Tab-separated table of C-alpha atoms in Angstrom:
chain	number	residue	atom	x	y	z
G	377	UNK	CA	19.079	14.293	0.218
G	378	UNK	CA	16.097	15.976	0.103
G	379	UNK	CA	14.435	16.253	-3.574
G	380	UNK	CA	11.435	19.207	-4.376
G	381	UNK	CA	9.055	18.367	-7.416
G	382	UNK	CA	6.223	20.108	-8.873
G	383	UNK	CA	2.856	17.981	-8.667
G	384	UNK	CA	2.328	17.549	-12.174
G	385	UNK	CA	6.297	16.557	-12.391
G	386	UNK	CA	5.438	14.179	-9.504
G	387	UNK	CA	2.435	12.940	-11.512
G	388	UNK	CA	3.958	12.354	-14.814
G	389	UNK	CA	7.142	10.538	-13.783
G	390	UNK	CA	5.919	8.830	-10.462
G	391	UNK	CA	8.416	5.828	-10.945
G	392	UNK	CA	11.352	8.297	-11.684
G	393	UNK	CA	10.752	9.635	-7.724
G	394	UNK	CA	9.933	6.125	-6.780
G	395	UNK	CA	13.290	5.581	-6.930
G	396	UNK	CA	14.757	8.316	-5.619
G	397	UNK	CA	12.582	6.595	-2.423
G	398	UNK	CA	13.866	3.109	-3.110
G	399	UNK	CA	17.393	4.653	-2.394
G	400	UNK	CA	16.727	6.663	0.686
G	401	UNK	CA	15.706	10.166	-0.181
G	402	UNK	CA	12.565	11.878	0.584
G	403	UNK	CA	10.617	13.969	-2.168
G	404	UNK	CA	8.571	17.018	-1.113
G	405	UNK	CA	5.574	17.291	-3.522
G	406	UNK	CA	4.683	21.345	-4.303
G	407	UNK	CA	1.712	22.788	-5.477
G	408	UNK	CA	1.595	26.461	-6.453
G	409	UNK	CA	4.590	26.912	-4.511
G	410	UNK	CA	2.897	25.660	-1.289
G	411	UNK	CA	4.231	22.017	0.149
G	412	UNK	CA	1.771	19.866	-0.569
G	413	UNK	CA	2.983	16.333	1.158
G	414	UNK	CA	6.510	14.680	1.386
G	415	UNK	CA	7.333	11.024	-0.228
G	416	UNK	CA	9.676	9.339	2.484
G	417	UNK	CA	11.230	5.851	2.865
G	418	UNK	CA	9.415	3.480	5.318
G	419	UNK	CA	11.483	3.072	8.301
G	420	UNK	CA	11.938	-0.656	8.775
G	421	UNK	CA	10.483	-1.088	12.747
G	422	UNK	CA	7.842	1.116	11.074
G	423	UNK	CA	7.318	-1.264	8.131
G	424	UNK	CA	7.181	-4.502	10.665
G	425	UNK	CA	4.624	-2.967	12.557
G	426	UNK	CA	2.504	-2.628	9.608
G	427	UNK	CA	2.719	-5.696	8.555
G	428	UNK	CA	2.156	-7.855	11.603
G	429	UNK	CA	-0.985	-9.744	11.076
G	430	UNK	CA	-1.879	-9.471	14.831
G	431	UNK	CA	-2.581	-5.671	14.069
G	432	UNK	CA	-4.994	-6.518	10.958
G	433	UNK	CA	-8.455	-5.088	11.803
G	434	UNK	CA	-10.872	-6.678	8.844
G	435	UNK	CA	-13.678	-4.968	7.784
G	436	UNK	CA	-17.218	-6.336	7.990
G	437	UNK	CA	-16.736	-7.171	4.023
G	438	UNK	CA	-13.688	-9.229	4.569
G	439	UNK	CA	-14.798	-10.791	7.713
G	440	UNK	CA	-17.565	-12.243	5.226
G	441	UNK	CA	-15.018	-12.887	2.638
G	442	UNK	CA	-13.037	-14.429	4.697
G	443	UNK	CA	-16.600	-16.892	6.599
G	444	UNK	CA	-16.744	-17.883	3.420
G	445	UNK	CA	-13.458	-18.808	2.148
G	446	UNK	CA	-13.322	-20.712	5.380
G	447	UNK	CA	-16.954	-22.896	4.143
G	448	UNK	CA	-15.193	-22.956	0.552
G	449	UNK	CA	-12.544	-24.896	2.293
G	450	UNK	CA	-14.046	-27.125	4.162
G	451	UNK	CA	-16.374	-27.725	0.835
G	452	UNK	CA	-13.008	-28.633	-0.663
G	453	UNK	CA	-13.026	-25.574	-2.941
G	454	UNK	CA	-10.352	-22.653	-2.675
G	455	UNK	CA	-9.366	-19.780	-4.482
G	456	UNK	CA	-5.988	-18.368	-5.840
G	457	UNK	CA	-3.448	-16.314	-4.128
G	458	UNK	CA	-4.633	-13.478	-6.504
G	459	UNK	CA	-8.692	-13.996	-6.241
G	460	UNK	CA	-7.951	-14.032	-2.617
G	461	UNK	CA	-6.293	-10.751	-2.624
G	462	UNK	CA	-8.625	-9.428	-4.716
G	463	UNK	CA	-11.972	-10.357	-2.973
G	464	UNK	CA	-10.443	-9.249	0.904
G	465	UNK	CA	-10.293	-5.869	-0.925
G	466	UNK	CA	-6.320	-5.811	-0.052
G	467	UNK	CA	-5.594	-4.772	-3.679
G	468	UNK	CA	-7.146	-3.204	-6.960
């Protein structure tokens, strides 16, 4: 099923067409009566690929990040899950 939603209708009830995605359908996003991008499930083979650490290409920031979580270790200090996440720049 395909679903078509103004932006600002997108915008203002983003977790309303989340789910529509959750359960398989793809929104189309308009703006001014022009398509503007389409919301789509993530195929599965797709969603593996992304998330296979072998393809992970680190930044300059998070290679230092992660030189010196690697000293903090060995220092015996570490840092949460969270502060992790936060300081590799993988999440706001």
């Amino acid at each position: 099923m395909k679903n078509i939603v103004g932006l600002k209708e997108f915008r203002n009830n983003v977790d309303v067409w989340i789910k529509h995605v959750k359960h398989g359908n793809s929104v189309v996003v308009m703006k001014r009566s022009e398509p503007i991008f389409r919301v789509s499930p993530v195929e599965e083979e797709i969603w593996e690929e992304i998330t296979d650490p072998k393809l992970f290409v680190a930044t300059a920031a998070q290679k230092k990040a992660l030189i010196k979580a690697e000293q903090n270790l060995e220092h015996g200090k570490s840092l949460s899950y969270h502060d992790t996440i936060r300081k590799l720049g993988l999440k706001n």
